[in-house]
Amino acid sequence: MTVPTSGSRLRTEAVTVGYGGDPVVHDLSITLADGKVTTIVGPNGCGKSTLLRTMSRLLKPTSGSVLLDGKSIHDRHTRDVARTMALLPQSPIAPDGLLVRDLVGRGRHPHQRWFSQWSPEDERIVELALEMTDTASLRDRPLDQLSGGQRQRAWIAMTLAQETDLLLLDEPTTYLDLAHQVEVLDLVTRLNRERGRTVVMVLHDLNLAARYSDTIVVMKDGVVVTEGNPTEVFTPVMLAETFGLEADVLSDPRTGLPIIVPTSSAASVELSPDAAKKELADAPNS
């Protein structure tokens, strides 16, 4: 599938990429809309994270190209790319004993030169990133002594400190309970709406993807099978064909966004789609 290329700083053209064997991503062309939140979803092993790593220059395609501002990303200097795009991988690794404030400070490295190291502006940006991710109280704690959720928020703070226009987030809600998942995605939304950041995420939770995305890209077997806004994309037919999931898709009475409700013969109480819609409509608006 090829998406129109207007209004985009980042796109792929006929990208094929793998890990030495059969390709994981096949001849894939996609354009990421500037100033929007795009979420990539799909079954496990479909190539979501591989695509994100390829777009961030961590993987080099065997054919095709990734274009950043109209130029092949592999022809650009590493520091220039790091000033434009930040990636939060699935399972980031840090040295033992690294303090949270030092981890977040690493986000400033692309903006520094040997003759101009740490500055008051760097300090201000790091403090802001700590505050925005609710990790300021953890600044002097070693990363390896934090809970999974605290560590994830610290990594997100480092990504924010990089201060790039493009944010690529691979499962940013990993290890977080539901309340912190919502906090993180609310933060991502604020960065997009208030600061104009272009965000590309990989998420497994389809309901969160529907709630927080302008555009959904659905992948299966290394190709894009459909894309569009959440209401267009999330249909019972798509869920069955792509995920093998039998589900009803309801409309949230508060937002109009789709809510995916898996159906199961093992459920102790089954509601018809009409009954489920009525329950949603009767729910409090708080």
Short mmCIF file of C-alpha atoms in Angstrom, two decimals:
data_model
loop_
_atom_site.label_atom_id
_atom_site.label_comp_id
_atom_site.label_asym_id
_atom_site.label_seq_id
_atom_site.Cartn_x
_atom_site.Cartn_y
_atom_site.Cartn_z
CA MET A 1 0.00 0.00 0.00
CA THR A 2 1.30 3.46 -0.90
CA VAL A 3 0.03 6.49 0.98
CA PRO A 4 0.24 9.99 -0.55
CA THR A 5 3.54 11.64 0.26
CA SER A 6 2.40 15.22 0.80
CA GLY A 7 2.86 16.73 4.25
CA SER A 8 5.31 14.18 5.61
CA ARG A 9 8.88 14.34 6.85
CA LEU A 10 9.19 10.58 7.25
CA ARG A 11 8.22 7.85 4.82
CA THR A 12 9.32 4.50 3.45
CA GLU A 13 9.46 3.56 -0.21
CA ALA A 14 9.19 -0.13 -1.17
CA VAL A 15 11.12 -1.22 1.94
CA THR A 16 12.00 -4.87 2.37
CA VAL A 17 13.89 -5.85 5.51
CA GLY A 18 14.68 -9.00 7.50
CA TYR A 19 17.19 -10.55 9.85
CA GLY A 20 19.18 -12.82 7.53
CA GLY A 21 16.41 -15.22 6.54
CA ASP A 22 13.09 -14.53 4.91
CA PRO A 23 12.05 -10.86 4.88
CA VAL A 24 9.98 -9.68 7.83
CA VAL A 25 8.72 -6.58 6.02
CA HIS A 26 7.87 -6.86 2.33
CA ASP A 27 8.02 -4.05 -0.26
CA LEU A 28 6.29 -1.66 2.15
CA SER A 29 5.60 1.99 1.35
CA ILE A 30 4.07 4.17 4.02
CA THR A 31 3.91 7.86 4.81
CA LEU A 32 3.61 9.28 8.34
CA ALA A 33 1.47 12.41 8.54
CA ASP A 34 3.23 15.35 10.16
CA GLY A 35 1.83 16.57 13.45
CA LYS A 36 -0.31 13.48 13.97
CA VAL A 37 -0.28 10.35 16.15
CA THR A 38 0.03 7.22 14.03
CA THR A 39 -0.22 3.82 15.71
CA ILE A 40 0.90 0.58 14.10
CA VAL A 41 -1.00 -2.52 15.20
CA GLY A 42 -1.02 -6.14 14.12
CA PRO A 43 -0.53 -9.72 15.30
CA ASN A 44 2.69 -10.78 17.00
CA GLY A 45 5.51 -11.26 14.52
CA CYS A 46 3.88 -9.24 11.74
CA GLY A 47 6.80 -6.80 11.44
CA LYS A 48 5.60 -3.80 13.50
CA SER A 49 8.77 -3.36 15.54
CA THR A 50 10.96 -4.22 12.56
CA LEU A 51 9.32 -1.43 10.59
CA LEU A 52 9.82 1.03 13.45
CA ARG A 53 13.50 0.05 13.82
CA THR A 54 13.97 0.44 10.08
CA MET A 55 12.40 3.89 10.08
CA SER A 56 14.73 4.92 12.92
CA ARG A 57 17.84 3.71 11.01
CA LEU A 58 18.65 0.88 13.41
CA LEU A 59 18.03 -1.61 10.60
CA LYS A 60 19.03 -1.16 6.98
CA PRO A 61 16.55 -2.41 4.38
CA THR A 62 17.71 -4.97 1.85
CA SER A 63 15.83 -2.95 -0.76
CA GLY A 64 13.89 0.28 -0.84
CA SER A 65 14.61 3.32 1.29
CA VAL A 66 13.56 5.34 4.31
CA LEU A 67 13.31 9.04 3.54
CA LEU A 68 13.66 11.76 6.17
CA ASP A 69 12.96 15.24 4.83
CA GLY A 70 13.21 13.82 1.32
CA LYS A 71 16.67 12.32 1.78
CA SER A 72 17.69 8.73 2.48
CA ILE A 73 18.08 8.39 6.24
CA HIS A 74 21.23 6.31 5.71
CA ASP A 75 22.89 9.23 3.91
CA ARG A 76 22.41 11.54 6.87
CA HIS A 77 24.81 12.04 9.75
CA THR A 78 23.91 10.09 12.88
CA ARG A 79 23.84 13.24 15.03
CA ASP A 80 21.54 15.01 12.58
CA VAL A 81 19.09 12.09 12.67
CA ALA A 82 19.23 12.02 16.48
CA ARG A 83 18.34 15.72 16.59
CA THR A 84 15.27 15.06 14.45
CA MET A 85 14.02 11.68 15.61
CA ALA A 86 13.96 9.85 18.95
CA LEU A 87 13.27 6.13 19.35
CA LEU A 88 12.13 4.34 22.49
CA PRO A 89 12.77 0.62 21.79
CA GLN A 90 10.85 -2.25 23.36
CA SER A 91 13.48 -3.37 25.87
CA PRO A 92 16.10 -0.63 26.32
CA ILE A 93 19.27 -1.53 28.24
CA ALA A 94 21.33 0.72 30.51
CA PRO A 95 24.57 0.11 32.48
CA ASP A 96 24.14 -1.19 36.03
CA GLY A 97 23.94 1.58 38.61
CA LEU A 98 23.06 4.36 36.15
CA LEU A 99 21.06 7.08 37.92
CA VAL A 100 17.78 8.27 36.50
CA ARG A 101 19.04 11.85 36.08
CA ASP A 102 22.08 10.57 34.16
CA LEU A 103 19.90 8.43 31.92
CA VAL A 104 17.62 11.36 31.12
CA GLY A 105 20.67 13.56 30.57
CA ARG A 106 21.80 11.22 27.79
CA GLY A 107 18.91 12.55 25.76
CA ARG A 108 20.84 15.81 25.43
CA HIS A 109 23.95 14.22 23.84
CA PRO A 110 22.91 14.85 20.20
CA HIS A 111 22.68 18.58 20.96
CA GLN A 112 26.13 18.90 22.53
CA ARG A 113 29.58 19.52 21.06
CA TRP A 114 32.98 18.78 22.54
CA PHE A 115 33.57 22.53 23.07
CA SER A 116 30.12 23.12 24.57
CA GLN A 117 29.05 20.40 26.96
CA TRP A 118 26.38 20.68 29.67
CA SER A 119 24.49 23.99 29.68
CA PRO A 120 21.70 25.62 31.71
CA GLU A 121 19.39 24.93 28.76
CA ASP A 122 20.23 21.21 28.94
CA GLU A 123 19.48 21.29 32.66
CA ARG A 124 16.13 23.01 32.08
CA ILE A 125 15.06 20.48 29.45
CA VAL A 126 16.06 17.51 31.61
CA GLU A 127 14.13 18.91 34.56
CA LEU A 128 11.08 19.43 32.37
CA ALA A 129 11.29 15.85 31.06
CA LEU A 130 11.51 14.52 34.62
CA GLU A 131 8.50 16.56 35.70
CA MET A 132 6.40 15.61 32.68
CA THR A 133 6.95 11.88 33.33
CA ASP A 134 6.54 12.10 37.12
CA THR A 135 10.10 10.89 37.68
CA ALA A 136 11.60 13.99 39.35
CA SER A 137 11.50 12.31 42.76
CA LEU A 138 13.47 9.38 41.30
CA ARG A 139 16.30 11.46 39.85
CA ASP A 140 18.95 10.14 42.27
CA ARG A 141 17.79 6.52 42.21
CA PRO A 142 19.70 3.85 40.26
CA LEU A 143 17.67 2.70 37.29
CA ASP A 144 18.12 -0.98 38.18
CA GLN A 145 16.48 -0.43 41.59
CA LEU A 146 13.21 0.85 40.14
CA SER A 147 10.02 -1.01 39.37
CA GLY A 148 9.27 -1.84 35.75
CA GLY A 149 6.81 1.02 35.46
CA GLN A 150 9.22 3.53 37.00
CA ARG A 151 12.00 2.43 34.66
CA GLN A 152 9.73 2.82 31.65
CA ARG A 153 8.81 6.36 32.64
CA ALA A 154 12.50 7.18 33.09
CA TRP A 155 13.25 5.95 29.57
CA ILE A 156 10.38 8.02 28.21
CA ALA A 157 11.84 11.04 30.03
CA MET A 158 15.16 10.45 28.24
CA THR A 159 13.32 10.33 24.91
CA LEU A 160 11.56 13.61 25.72
CA ALA A 161 14.86 15.24 26.73
CA GLN A 162 16.14 14.55 23.22
CA GLU A 163 13.63 17.21 22.10
CA THR A 164 12.95 15.94 18.60
CA ASP A 165 10.09 16.68 16.24
CA LEU A 166 9.57 12.96 15.57
CA LEU A 167 8.95 10.42 18.35
CA LEU A 168 9.01 6.69 17.58
CA LEU A 169 7.71 4.66 20.51
CA ASP A 170 7.80 0.86 20.46
CA GLU A 171 5.29 -0.36 23.05
CA PRO A 172 5.69 2.68 25.36
CA THR A 173 3.21 1.24 27.88
CA THR A 174 5.22 -1.94 28.52
CA TYR A 175 5.37 -2.87 32.25
CA LEU A 176 2.83 -0.19 33.19
CA ASP A 177 -0.45 -0.78 34.99
CA LEU A 178 -3.57 0.62 33.36
CA ALA A 179 -3.50 3.94 35.22
CA HIS A 180 0.10 4.61 34.17
CA GLN A 181 -0.60 3.44 30.62
CA VAL A 182 -3.26 6.15 30.39
CA GLU A 183 -0.90 8.72 31.96
CA VAL A 184 1.83 7.95 29.43
CA LEU A 185 -0.52 8.07 26.46
CA ASP A 186 -2.11 11.29 27.77
CA LEU A 187 1.43 12.70 27.88
CA VAL A 188 2.07 11.58 24.32
CA THR A 189 -1.17 13.25 23.26
CA ARG A 190 -0.19 16.52 24.95
CA LEU A 191 3.19 16.48 23.21
CA ASN A 192 1.37 16.06 19.94
CA ARG A 193 -1.47 18.53 20.48
CA GLU A 194 0.40 21.25 22.37
CA ARG A 195 3.91 20.97 20.90
CA GLY A 196 3.21 19.60 17.44
CA ARG A 197 5.33 16.47 17.83
CA THR A 198 4.77 13.79 15.21
CA VAL A 199 4.35 10.47 17.02
CA VAL A 200 4.57 6.94 15.64
CA MET A 201 3.74 4.18 18.13
CA VAL A 202 3.49 0.42 18.18
CA LEU A 203 0.74 -0.76 20.54
CA HIS A 204 -0.82 -4.13 21.28
CA ASP A 205 -3.88 -2.82 23.11
CA LEU A 206 -6.35 -2.06 20.34
CA ASN A 207 -8.71 -0.05 22.54
CA LEU A 208 -5.88 2.24 23.64
CA ALA A 209 -4.78 2.54 20.01
CA ALA A 210 -8.33 3.55 19.04
CA ARG A 211 -8.50 6.14 21.81
CA TYR A 212 -5.15 7.85 21.28
CA SER A 213 -4.47 7.72 17.53
CA ASP A 214 -5.28 9.95 14.59
CA THR A 215 -4.32 7.19 12.17
CA ILE A 216 -4.18 3.41 12.59
CA VAL A 217 -1.89 1.33 10.38
CA VAL A 218 -2.70 -2.39 10.43
CA MET A 219 0.03 -4.87 9.50
CA LYS A 220 -0.08 -8.60 8.84
CA ASP A 221 2.67 -10.84 7.49
CA GLY A 222 4.99 -7.93 6.82
CA VAL A 223 2.64 -5.77 4.78
CA VAL A 224 0.11 -3.03 5.49
CA VAL A 225 -3.40 -4.41 5.06
CA THR A 226 -5.32 -1.22 5.82
CA GLU A 227 -4.94 2.26 7.29
CA GLY A 228 -7.19 5.12 8.25
CA ASN A 229 -8.82 6.70 11.28
CA PRO A 230 -9.84 4.36 14.14
CA THR A 231 -13.52 4.30 13.17
CA GLU A 232 -12.71 3.33 9.60
CA VAL A 233 -10.16 0.68 10.51
CA PHE A 234 -11.59 -1.16 13.50
CA THR A 235 -14.36 -3.33 12.12
CA PRO A 236 -15.42 -6.88 13.03
CA VAL A 237 -14.30 -8.08 9.60
CA MET A 238 -10.80 -6.58 9.94
CA LEU A 239 -10.39 -7.98 13.46
CA ALA A 240 -11.43 -11.45 12.32
CA GLU A 241 -9.27 -11.47 9.19
CA THR A 242 -6.16 -9.88 10.70
CA PHE A 243 -6.16 -11.01 14.33
CA GLY A 244 -8.42 -14.07 14.17
CA LEU A 245 -10.52 -12.28 16.78
CA GLU A 246 -14.28 -12.47 16.94
CA ALA A 247 -15.42 -9.17 18.43
CA ASP A 248 -18.14 -6.58 18.45
CA VAL A 249 -17.11 -3.01 17.72
CA LEU A 250 -19.21 -0.51 19.65
CA SER A 251 -19.22 3.28 19.63
CA ASP A 252 -18.18 5.02 22.83
CA PRO A 253 -21.13 7.32 23.66
CA ARG A 254 -18.75 9.93 25.09
CA THR A 255 -16.21 10.14 22.26
CA GLY A 256 -17.71 8.26 19.33
CA LEU A 257 -14.51 6.22 19.12
CA PRO A 258 -14.68 2.46 18.61
CA ILE A 259 -14.61 0.08 21.58
CA ILE A 260 -13.59 -3.49 20.80
CA VAL A 261 -15.43 -6.12 22.83
CA PRO A 262 -14.21 -9.68 22.20
CA THR A 263 -16.96 -12.27 22.09
CA SER A 264 -16.49 -15.62 23.79
CA SER A 265 -18.69 -18.65 24.26
CA ALA A 266 -16.90 -19.18 27.58
CA ALA A 267 -18.18 -15.92 29.03
CA SER A 268 -20.46 -16.45 31.98
CA VAL A 269 -22.80 -13.68 30.82
CA GLU A 270 -23.21 -12.76 27.20
CA LEU A 271 -24.73 -9.50 26.06
CA SER A 272 -26.05 -8.93 22.60
CA PRO A 273 -24.47 -5.96 20.77
CA ASP A 274 -27.68 -3.96 21.35
CA ALA A 275 -27.64 -4.72 25.06
CA ALA A 276 -23.96 -3.83 25.35
CA LYS A 277 -24.57 -0.52 23.58
CA LYS A 278 -27.40 0.23 26.02
CA GLU A 279 -25.12 -0.46 29.00
CA LEU A 280 -22.52 1.91 27.60
CA ALA A 281 -25.16 4.58 26.95
CA ASP A 282 -26.50 4.24 30.52
CA ALA A 283 -23.04 4.42 32.10
CA PRO A 284 -22.20 7.54 34.17
CA ASN A 285 -20.41 10.31 32.27
CA SER A 286 -17.76 10.82 34.92
#
